[in-house]
XYZ file of C-alpha atoms in Angstrom:
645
model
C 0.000 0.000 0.000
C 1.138 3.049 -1.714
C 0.432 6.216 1.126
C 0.378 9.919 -0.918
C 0.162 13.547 0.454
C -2.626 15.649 -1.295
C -1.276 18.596 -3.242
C -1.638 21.400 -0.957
C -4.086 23.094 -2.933
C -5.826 19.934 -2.987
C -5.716 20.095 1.125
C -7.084 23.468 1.474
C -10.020 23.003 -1.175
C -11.170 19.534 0.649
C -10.819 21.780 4.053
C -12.811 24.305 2.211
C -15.538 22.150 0.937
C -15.884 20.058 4.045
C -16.076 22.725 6.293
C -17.372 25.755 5.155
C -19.107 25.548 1.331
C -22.305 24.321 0.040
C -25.684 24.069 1.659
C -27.218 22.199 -1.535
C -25.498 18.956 -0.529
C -27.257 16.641 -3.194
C -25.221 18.161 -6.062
C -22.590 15.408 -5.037
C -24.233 12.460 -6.661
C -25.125 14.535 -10.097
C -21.048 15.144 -10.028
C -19.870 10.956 -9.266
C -23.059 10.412 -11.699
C -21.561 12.774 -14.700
C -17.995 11.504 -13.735
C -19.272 7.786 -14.949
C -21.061 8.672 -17.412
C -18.240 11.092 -19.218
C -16.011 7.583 -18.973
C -19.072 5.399 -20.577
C -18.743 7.882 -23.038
C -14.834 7.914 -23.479
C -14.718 3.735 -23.857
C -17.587 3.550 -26.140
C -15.598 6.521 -28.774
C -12.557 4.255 -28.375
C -14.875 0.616 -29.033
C -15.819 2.263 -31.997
C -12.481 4.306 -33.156
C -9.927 2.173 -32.130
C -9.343 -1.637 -32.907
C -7.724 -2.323 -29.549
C -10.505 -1.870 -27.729
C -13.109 -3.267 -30.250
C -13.256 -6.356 -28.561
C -13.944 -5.124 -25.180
C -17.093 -7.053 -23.704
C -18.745 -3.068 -23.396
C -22.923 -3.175 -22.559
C -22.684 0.783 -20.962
C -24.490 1.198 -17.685
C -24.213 3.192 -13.969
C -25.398 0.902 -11.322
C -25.896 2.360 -7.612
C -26.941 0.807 -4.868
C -26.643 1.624 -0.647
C -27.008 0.159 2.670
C -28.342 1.662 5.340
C -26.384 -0.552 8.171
C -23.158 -0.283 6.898
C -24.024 3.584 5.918
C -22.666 3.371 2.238
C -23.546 4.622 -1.210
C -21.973 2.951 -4.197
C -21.818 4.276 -7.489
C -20.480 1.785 -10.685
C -19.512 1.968 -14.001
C -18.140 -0.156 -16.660
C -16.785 2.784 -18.726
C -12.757 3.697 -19.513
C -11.450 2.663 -15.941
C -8.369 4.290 -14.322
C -4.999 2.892 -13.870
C -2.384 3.767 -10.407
C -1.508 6.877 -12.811
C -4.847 7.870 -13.603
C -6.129 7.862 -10.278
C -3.256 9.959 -8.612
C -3.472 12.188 -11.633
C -7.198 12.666 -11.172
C -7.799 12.209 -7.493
C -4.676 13.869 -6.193
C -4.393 16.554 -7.644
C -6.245 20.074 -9.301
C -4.905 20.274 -12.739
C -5.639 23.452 -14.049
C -3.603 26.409 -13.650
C -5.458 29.891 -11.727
C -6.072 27.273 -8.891
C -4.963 29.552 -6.519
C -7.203 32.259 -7.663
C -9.698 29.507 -7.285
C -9.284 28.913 -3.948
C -9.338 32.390 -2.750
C -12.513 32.985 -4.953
C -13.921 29.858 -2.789
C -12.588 31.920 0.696
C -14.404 34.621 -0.805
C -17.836 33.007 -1.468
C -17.761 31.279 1.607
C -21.491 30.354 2.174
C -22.710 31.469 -0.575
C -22.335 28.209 -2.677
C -24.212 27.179 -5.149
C -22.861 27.813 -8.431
C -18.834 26.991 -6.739
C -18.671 23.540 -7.823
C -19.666 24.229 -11.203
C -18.134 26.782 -12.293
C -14.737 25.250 -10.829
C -14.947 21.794 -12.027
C -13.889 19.689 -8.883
C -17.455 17.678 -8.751
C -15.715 14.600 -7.396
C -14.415 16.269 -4.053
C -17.928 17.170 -3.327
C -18.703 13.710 -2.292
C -16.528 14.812 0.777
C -20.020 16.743 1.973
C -21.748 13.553 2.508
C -18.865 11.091 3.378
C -15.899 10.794 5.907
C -14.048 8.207 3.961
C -14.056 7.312 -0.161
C -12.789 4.040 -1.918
C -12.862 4.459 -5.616
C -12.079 0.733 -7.414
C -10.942 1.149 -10.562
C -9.692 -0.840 -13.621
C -8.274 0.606 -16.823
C -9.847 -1.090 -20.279
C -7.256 -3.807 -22.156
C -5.101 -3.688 -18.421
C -5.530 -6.938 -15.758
C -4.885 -4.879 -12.585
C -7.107 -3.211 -10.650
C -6.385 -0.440 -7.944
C -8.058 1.278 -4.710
C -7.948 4.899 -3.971
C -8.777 5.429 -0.477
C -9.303 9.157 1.722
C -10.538 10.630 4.857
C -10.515 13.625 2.818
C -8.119 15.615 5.376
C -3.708 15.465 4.151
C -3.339 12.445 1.637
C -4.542 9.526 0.056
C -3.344 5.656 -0.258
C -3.515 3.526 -3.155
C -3.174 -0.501 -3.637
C -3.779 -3.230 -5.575
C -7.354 -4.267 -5.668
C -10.131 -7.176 -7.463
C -12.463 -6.188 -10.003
C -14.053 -8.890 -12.624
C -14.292 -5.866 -15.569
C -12.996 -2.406 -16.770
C -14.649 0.520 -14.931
C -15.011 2.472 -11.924
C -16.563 1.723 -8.635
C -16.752 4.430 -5.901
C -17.929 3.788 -2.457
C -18.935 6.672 0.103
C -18.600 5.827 3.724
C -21.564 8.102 4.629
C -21.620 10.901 7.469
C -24.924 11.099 10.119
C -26.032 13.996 7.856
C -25.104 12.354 4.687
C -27.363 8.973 5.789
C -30.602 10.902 4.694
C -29.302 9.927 0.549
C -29.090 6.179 1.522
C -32.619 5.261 0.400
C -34.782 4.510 -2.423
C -36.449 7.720 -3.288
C -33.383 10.607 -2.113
C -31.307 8.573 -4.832
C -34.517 8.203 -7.325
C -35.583 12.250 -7.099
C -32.056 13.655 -7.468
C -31.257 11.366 -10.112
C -34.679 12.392 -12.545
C -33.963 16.113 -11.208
C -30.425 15.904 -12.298
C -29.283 13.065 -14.668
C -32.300 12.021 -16.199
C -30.979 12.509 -19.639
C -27.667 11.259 -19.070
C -27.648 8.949 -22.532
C -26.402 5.248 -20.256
C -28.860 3.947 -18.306
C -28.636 4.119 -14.644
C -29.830 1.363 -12.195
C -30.606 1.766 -8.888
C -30.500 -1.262 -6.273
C -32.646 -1.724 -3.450
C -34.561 -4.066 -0.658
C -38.689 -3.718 -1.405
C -40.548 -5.216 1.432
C -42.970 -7.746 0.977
C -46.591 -8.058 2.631
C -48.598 -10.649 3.151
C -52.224 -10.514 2.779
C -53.477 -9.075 6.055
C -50.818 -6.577 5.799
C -48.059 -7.823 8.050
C -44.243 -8.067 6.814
C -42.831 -11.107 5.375
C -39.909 -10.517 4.106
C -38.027 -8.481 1.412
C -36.691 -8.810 -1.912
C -33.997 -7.148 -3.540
C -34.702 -5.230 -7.010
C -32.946 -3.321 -9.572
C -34.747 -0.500 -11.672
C -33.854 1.616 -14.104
C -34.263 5.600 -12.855
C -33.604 7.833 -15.706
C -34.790 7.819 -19.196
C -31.711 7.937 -21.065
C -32.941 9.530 -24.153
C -30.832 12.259 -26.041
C -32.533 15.387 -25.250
C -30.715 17.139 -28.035
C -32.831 14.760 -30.402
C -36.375 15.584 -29.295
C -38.066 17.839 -31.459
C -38.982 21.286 -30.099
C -42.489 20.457 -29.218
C -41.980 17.711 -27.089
C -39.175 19.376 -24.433
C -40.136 22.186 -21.826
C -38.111 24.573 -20.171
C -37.255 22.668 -17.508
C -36.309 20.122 -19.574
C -34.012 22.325 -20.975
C -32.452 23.275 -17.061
C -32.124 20.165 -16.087
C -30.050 18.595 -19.132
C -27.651 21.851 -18.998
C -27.212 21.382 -15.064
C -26.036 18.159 -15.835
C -23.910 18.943 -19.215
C -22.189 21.906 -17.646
C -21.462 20.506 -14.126
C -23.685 23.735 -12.858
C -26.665 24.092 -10.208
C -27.822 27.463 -11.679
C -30.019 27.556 -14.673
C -29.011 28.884 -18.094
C -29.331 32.394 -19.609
C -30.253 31.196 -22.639
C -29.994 28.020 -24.865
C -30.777 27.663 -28.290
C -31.922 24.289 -30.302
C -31.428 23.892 -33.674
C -31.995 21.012 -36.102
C -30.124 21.322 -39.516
C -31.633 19.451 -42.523
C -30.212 19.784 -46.159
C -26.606 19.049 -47.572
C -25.438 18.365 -43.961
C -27.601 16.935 -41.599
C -26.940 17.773 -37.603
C -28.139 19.032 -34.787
C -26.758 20.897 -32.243
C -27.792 22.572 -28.653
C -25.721 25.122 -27.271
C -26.273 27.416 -23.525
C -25.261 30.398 -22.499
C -23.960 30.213 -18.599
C -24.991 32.922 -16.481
C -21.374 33.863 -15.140
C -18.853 33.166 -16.909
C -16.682 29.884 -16.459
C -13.946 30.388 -13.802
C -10.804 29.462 -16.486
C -12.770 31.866 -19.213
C -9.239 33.791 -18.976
C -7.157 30.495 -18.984
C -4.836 30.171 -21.925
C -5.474 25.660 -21.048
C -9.262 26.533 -20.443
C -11.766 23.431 -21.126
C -14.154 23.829 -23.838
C -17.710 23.856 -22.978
C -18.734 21.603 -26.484
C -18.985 17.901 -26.839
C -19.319 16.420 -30.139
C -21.357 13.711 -31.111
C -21.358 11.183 -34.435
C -24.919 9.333 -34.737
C -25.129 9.817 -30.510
C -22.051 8.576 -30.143
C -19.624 10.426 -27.951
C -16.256 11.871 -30.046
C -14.789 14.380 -27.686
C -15.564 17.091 -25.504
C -11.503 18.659 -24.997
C -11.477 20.067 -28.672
C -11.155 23.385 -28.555
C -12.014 23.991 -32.768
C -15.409 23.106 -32.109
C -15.786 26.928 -31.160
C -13.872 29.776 -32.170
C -11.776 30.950 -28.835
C -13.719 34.190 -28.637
C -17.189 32.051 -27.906
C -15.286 29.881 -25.592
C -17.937 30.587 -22.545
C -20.494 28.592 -24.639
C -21.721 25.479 -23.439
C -23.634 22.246 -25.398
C -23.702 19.678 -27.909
C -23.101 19.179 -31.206
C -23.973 15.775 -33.046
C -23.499 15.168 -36.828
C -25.202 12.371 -39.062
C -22.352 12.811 -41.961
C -18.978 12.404 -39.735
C -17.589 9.216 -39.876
C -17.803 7.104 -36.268
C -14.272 6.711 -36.746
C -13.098 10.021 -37.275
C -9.677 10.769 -35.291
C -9.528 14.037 -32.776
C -6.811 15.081 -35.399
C -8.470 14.857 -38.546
C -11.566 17.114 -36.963
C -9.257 20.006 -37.108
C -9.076 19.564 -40.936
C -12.555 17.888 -41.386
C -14.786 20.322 -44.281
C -18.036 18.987 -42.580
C -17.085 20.045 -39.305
C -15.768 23.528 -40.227
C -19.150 23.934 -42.394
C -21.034 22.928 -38.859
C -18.862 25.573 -36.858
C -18.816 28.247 -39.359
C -22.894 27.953 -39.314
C -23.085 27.552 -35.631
C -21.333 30.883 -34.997
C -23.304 32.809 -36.814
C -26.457 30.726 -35.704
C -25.209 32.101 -32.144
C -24.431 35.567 -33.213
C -27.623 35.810 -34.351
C -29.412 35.120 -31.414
C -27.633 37.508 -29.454
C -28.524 39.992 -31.588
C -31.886 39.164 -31.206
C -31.276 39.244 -27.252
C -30.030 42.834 -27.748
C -33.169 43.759 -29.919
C -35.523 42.234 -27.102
C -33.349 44.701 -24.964
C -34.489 47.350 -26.412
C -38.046 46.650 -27.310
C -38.817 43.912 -24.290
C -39.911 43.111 -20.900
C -37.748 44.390 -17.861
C -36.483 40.728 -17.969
C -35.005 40.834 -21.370
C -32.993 44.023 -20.522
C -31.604 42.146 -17.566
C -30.798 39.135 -19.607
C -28.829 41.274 -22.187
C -27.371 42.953 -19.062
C -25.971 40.014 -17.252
C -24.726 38.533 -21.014
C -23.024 41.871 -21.261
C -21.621 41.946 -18.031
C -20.210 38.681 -18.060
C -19.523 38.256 -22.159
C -18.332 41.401 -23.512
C -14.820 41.051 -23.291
C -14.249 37.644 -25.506
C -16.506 39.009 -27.712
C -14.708 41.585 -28.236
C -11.475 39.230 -28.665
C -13.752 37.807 -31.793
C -13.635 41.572 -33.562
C -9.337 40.632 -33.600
C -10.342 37.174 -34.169
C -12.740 36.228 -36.818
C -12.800 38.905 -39.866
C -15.756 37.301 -41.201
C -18.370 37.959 -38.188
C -16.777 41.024 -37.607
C -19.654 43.711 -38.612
C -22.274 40.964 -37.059
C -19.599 41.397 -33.822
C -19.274 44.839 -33.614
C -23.261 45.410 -33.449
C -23.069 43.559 -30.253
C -20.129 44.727 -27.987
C -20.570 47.412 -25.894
C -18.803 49.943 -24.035
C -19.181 52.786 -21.473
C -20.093 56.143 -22.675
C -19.264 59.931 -20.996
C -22.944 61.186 -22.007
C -24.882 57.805 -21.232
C -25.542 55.630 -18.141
C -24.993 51.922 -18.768
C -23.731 50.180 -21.549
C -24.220 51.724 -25.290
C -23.356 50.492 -28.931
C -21.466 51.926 -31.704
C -24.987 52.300 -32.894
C -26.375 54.112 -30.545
C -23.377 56.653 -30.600
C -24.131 57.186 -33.862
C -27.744 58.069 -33.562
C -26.550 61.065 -30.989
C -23.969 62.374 -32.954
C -24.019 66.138 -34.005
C -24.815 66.545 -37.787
C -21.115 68.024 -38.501
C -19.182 65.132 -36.537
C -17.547 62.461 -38.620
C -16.177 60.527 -36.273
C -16.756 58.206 -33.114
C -14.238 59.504 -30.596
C -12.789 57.214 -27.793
C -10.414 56.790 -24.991
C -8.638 53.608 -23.863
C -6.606 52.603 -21.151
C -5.239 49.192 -20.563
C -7.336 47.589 -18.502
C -7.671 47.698 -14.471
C -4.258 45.461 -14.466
C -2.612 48.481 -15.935
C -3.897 50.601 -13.126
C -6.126 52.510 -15.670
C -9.775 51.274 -14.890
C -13.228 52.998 -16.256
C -13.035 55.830 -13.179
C -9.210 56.955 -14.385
C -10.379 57.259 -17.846
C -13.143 59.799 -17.298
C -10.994 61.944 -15.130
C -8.417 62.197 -17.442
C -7.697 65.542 -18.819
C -7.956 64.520 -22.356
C -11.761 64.797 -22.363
C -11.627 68.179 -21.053
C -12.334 69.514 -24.504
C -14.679 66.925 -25.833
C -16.750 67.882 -22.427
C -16.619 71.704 -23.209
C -17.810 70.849 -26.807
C -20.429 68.252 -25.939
C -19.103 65.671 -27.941
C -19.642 61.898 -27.183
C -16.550 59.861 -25.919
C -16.584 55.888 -25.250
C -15.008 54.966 -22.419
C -13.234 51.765 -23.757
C -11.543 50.080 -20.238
C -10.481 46.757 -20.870
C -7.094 45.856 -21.782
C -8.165 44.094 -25.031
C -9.846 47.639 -26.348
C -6.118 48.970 -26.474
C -5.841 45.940 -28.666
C -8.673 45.421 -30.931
C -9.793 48.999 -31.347
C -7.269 50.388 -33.795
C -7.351 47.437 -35.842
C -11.070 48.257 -36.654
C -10.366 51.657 -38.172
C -13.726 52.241 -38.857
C -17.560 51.524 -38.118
C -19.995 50.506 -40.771
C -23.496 50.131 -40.738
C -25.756 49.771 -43.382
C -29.420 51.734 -43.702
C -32.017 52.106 -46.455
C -32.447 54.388 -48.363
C -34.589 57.305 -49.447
C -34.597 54.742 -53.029
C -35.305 51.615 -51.043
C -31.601 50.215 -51.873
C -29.320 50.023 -48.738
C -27.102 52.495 -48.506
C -23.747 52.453 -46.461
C -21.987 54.276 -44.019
C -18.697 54.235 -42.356
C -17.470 56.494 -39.214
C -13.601 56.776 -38.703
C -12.595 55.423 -34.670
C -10.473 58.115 -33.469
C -8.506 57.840 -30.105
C -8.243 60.997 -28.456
C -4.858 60.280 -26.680
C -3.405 60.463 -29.928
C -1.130 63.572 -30.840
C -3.606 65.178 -33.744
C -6.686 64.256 -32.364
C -6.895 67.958 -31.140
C -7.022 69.291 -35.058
C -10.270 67.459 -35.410
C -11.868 69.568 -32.132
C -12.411 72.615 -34.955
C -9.684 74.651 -32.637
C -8.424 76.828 -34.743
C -4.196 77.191 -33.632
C -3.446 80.925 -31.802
C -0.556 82.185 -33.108
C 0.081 84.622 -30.639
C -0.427 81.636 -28.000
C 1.999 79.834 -29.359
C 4.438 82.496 -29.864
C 4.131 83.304 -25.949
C 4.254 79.749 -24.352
C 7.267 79.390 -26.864
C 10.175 79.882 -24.514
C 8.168 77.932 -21.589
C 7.909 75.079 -23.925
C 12.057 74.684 -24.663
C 12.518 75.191 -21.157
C 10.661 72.190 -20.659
C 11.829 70.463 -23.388
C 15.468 71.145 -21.883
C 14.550 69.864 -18.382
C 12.377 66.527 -19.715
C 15.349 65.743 -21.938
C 15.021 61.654 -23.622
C 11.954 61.258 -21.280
C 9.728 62.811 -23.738
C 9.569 62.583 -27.330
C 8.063 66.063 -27.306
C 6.442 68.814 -25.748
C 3.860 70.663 -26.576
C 1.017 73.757 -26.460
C -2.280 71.813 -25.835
C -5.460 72.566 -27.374
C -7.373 70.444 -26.115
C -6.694 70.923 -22.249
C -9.018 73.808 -20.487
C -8.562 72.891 -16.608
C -5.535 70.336 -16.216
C -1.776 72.035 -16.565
C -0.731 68.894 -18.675
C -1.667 65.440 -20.136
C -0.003 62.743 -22.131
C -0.596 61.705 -25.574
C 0.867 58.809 -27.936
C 2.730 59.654 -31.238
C 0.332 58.048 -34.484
C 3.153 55.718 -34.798
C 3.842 54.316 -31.090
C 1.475 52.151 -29.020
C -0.097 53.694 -26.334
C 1.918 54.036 -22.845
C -1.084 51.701 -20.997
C -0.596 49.237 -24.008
C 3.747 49.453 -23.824
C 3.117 48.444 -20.284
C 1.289 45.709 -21.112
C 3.727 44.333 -23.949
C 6.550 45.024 -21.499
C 4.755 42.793 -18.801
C 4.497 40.642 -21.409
C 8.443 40.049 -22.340
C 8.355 42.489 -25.229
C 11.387 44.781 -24.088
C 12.110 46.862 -26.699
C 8.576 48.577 -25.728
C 10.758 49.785 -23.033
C 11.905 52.823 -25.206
C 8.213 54.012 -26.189
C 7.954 57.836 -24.917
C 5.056 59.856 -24.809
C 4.492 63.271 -26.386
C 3.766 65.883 -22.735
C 1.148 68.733 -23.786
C 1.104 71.640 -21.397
C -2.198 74.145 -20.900
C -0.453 77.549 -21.518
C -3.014 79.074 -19.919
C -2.681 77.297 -16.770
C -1.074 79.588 -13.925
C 1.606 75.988 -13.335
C 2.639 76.809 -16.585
C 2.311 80.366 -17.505
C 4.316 80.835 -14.134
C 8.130 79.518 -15.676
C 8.093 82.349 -17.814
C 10.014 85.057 -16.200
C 11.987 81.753 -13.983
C 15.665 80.718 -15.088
C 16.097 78.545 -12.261
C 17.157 75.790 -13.799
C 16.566 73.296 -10.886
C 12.989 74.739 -10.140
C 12.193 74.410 -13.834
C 13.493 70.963 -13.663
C 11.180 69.774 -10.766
C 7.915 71.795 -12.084
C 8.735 69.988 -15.616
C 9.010 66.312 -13.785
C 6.349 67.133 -11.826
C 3.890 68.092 -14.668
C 4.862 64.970 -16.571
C 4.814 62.276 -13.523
C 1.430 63.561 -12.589
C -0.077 63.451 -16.096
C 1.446 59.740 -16.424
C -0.329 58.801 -12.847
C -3.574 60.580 -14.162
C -3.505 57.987 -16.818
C -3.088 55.364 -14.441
C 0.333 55.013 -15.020
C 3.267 53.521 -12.742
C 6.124 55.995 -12.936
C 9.572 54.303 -12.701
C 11.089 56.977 -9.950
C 8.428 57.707 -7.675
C 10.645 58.824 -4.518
C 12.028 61.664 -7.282
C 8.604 62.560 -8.190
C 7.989 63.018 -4.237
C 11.704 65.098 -3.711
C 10.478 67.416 -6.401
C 6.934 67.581 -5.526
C 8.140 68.572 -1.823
C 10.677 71.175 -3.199
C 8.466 73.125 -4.826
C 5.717 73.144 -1.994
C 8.215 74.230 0.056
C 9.126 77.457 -1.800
């Protein structure tokens, strides 16, 4: 007997769970219950795929079964099995990277439950709720030696060899006081038909029925064995037949989740390719959304047979959140995981699926507008939660782009709430001819959406009443300039669509001033002249220029990017990233000559006081932006110098 320590992480999260989490114990038998049937699934693909395993003796079924004396709970399979590897690999450890963030997120949530276990993925540690001790039997398909994985749930584990006649998986729950009240016939019957009724094995449940005799005294008992769930592809019902709880129930047990979906949409394709597919949109988004090894949400089928649910080109990266099914009558049953990333019938399935999806959240946008208080809090929370990977699919997927950018969304200085390119465009003045925005870098930059509407770049744009979108996450430093331009066509006056196209124009950009209509003072200029060289003296390499500011009416300075050089949010990013030579990027310091900071160097040849007011206006126009300065204690020194005098 083989004695392991948990991974640490592994420690605090059965701590976690065992302790403090989850008030909707039951959950733990939908998780074992979608644990057996995902490796039904994974040995009938390879009985079918794979000759090695086409004579395996397979007849798919869970079986469970309890006893109330010994206070157990038993749940079998006959699926894929697991081998002394497997199970220290799966039992052992969490592997998925953010599992720290995980585990503060459950610290966090203490309490609050529900939704934890699916959303993080660790269904088989719930069992812990309901049990003290767990033996999990398993054999691997094509091996000859079985093994037995046994915890208290509390610092480690201990595997050895075991006996079992087949392949599968047998796990047995030494059950708690509290955790007694699932060892009987109808606990295990109602959470299976509330939770795994369409889980496509069938699922037996073992039990003592007492016998009577005729004047109604006991006689005995006999033990039976009944199927519980239906077993029937929900996907493949027609429309008309399937409620909405239906619906709930098949995506709590697809997606591992105890909430119900925002939306879900069934569709039935019939034509050149035949398929059908059923896809859900989770209300919060999935915990590794941000994860560059996050698991897909999309299983594929072949003829209801099981292919694969880890392939990540079933879905393009930016619709990665999406959870479902897809099955197809014209794959081969065969088909290899590798050839799918070539296969024409799949791509043809994707390609129509996106903009099947697209679509409907359109249509969720439009019921937005023109709906129930329910609809607008639909959109809402798919906004809240969705906005940013859809936006990745505007960098991403150049054919859905226009469909994209009618349905990201972004924060507006005239607006409350979330508004569309669209909408900006319907309140534009009749002589503006472009959509003006600001970006940041995200709130990991330090530049979040409060920063960006103090900063003193939309001083003008206020005075002038023009619209500015508040773009805040890092992606929109990104994605943004690579659009150029927004498109949209409308009918026309003729009854043929006309189009039209709006320039995107930054305003921290150097030049985005000359499109405010200020006209340039000479006289201005000619004054703050020998203010600006002194500055441009004292600043030295850290600036790539200096200059008199149009668009600045209360702020003595602000920073702006050259056309040519990425933003200084966005050079902080690539640097974070590895990419040094963003190291040299330097950003162009405009001065309000009108401010009394400024205007009051004139007459001053102080070189050292010019020096520190020079610093000082640039440091505090970098942290304005949200910007770490690389020399704060100097920005202090000079700051304290010149309050001094």
């Amino acid at each position: 007997m083989a004695q392991h320590q948990f991974q640490t992480e592994v420690s605090r999260l059965l701590h976690l769970i065992i302790h403090s989490l989850y008030s909707n114990r039951e959950i733990f038998l939908r998780e074992l219950v979608s644990n057996a049937s995902d490796a039904l699934d994974k040995l009938k693909y390879l009985t079918v795929a794979d000759d090695a395993y086409k004579s395996v003796n397979f007849d798919p079924r869970i079986d469970i079964s309890f006893n109330k004396d010994a206070k157990t709970l038993t749940i079998s399979d006959n699926g894929i099995g697991m081998n002394e590897a497997d199970l220290i690999e799966s039992l052992g450890t969490i592997a998925r990277s953010g599992t720290r963030a995980f585990l503060e997120k459950l610290a966090e949530d203490a309490k609050k439950d529900s939704n934890l276990i699916g959303q993080f993925g660790v269904g088989f540690y719930s069992a812990f709720m309901v049990a003290d001790k767990i033996e999990v039997v398993s054999r691997k398909a094509n091996e000859d030696v079985s093994w037995k994985w046994s915890s208290d749930g509390k610092d480690s584990f201990e595997i050895e060899r075991a006996e079992r006649d087949s392949q599968g998986t047998t796990v047995i729950l030494y059950l708690t006081e509290e955790g007694t009240e699932y060892a009987n016939r109808w606990s295990i019957e109602d959470i299976i038909k509330r939770y795994s009724n369409h889980v496509a094995f069938p699922i037996y449940l073992t039990y003592d029925e007492k016998e009577w005799d005729d004047k109604g005294n006991e006689k005995g008992s006999k033990t039976k064995t009944d199927r519980i769930n239906s077993g029937t592809a929900l996907w493949r019902k027609a429309k008309t037949e399937l409620k909405e709880e239906d619906y709930n129930e098949f995506y709590k047990q697809l997606g591992h989740d105890s909430d119900v979906p925002l939306h879900y949409i069934h569709t039935k394709a019939e034509g050149t390719l035949e398929y059908t597919t059923l896809f859900y949109i989770p209300k919060k988004a999935p915990f590794d959304l941000y994860n560059v090894d996050y698991k897909p949400g999309v299983k594929l089928y072949v003829k209801r047979v099981f292919i694969t649910d880890d392939d990540k080109e079933l879905m393009p990266t930016y619709l990665r959140f999406v959870r479902g099914v897809i099955d197809s009558e014209d794959l081969p049953l065969n088909v290899s995981r590798e050839i799918l990333q070539q296969n024409k019938i799949l791509l043809n399935i994707k390609n129509a699926s996106v903009k099947k999806l697209l679509s409907e959240f359109k249509q969720m946008a439009d019921n937005a507008v023109s709906g129930s208080d329910e609809a607008k809090e639909k959109w809402e929370t798919f906004i809240e939660q969705f906005n940013r990977p859809l936006k990745e699919g505007l960098y991403q997927d150049f054919s859905n782009r226009e469909a994209l950018q009618e349905l990201v969304r972004f924060k507006s200085t005239t607006v409350e709430g979330w508004t569309s390119f669209a909408d900006y465009v319907s309140r534009m003045k009749n002589d503006q001819k472009n959509i003006y925005y600001i970006t940041g870098g995200g709130v990991s930059s330090g530049c979040d959406e409060k920063t960006l509407r103090a900063s003193p770049l939309l001083e003008a744009y206020r005075v002038k009443e023009i619209e500015v979108l508040i773009m805040a996450d890092d992606i929109d430093d990104i994605v943004i300039p690579t659009l150029h331009s927004y498109r949209k066509e409308t009918p026309g006056a003729d009854g043929k669509t006309e189009s039209q196209s709006w320039e995107l124009k930054a305003v921290n950009r150097a030049g985005a001033d000359e499109e405010l209509g200020e006209k340039k003072d000479k006289t201005a200029e000619k004054e703050a002249k020998p203010v600006i060289e002194k500055l441009k003296k004292a600043l030295g390499d850290r600036v790539k220029d200096v200059k008199l500011s149009r668009r600045l009416h209360d702020s003595p300075s602000c920073i702006v990017a050259d056309e040519n050089d990425p933003s200084m949010q966005m050079a902080q990013m690539l640097k974070a990233m590895g990419q040094t030579a963003m190291t040299d990027v330097k950003p162009i310091l405009e001065v309000n000559g009108e401010h009394p900071i400024v205007t009051g160097l004139k007459d001053v040849d102080d070189e050292e006081r010019i020096a520190d007011v020079a610093g000082v206006l640039l440091d505090q126009a970098l942290l304005v932006e949200g910007i770490k300065l690389n020399d704060p204690a100097n920005f202090v020194k000079r700051l304290n110098r010149l309050l001094s005098k």
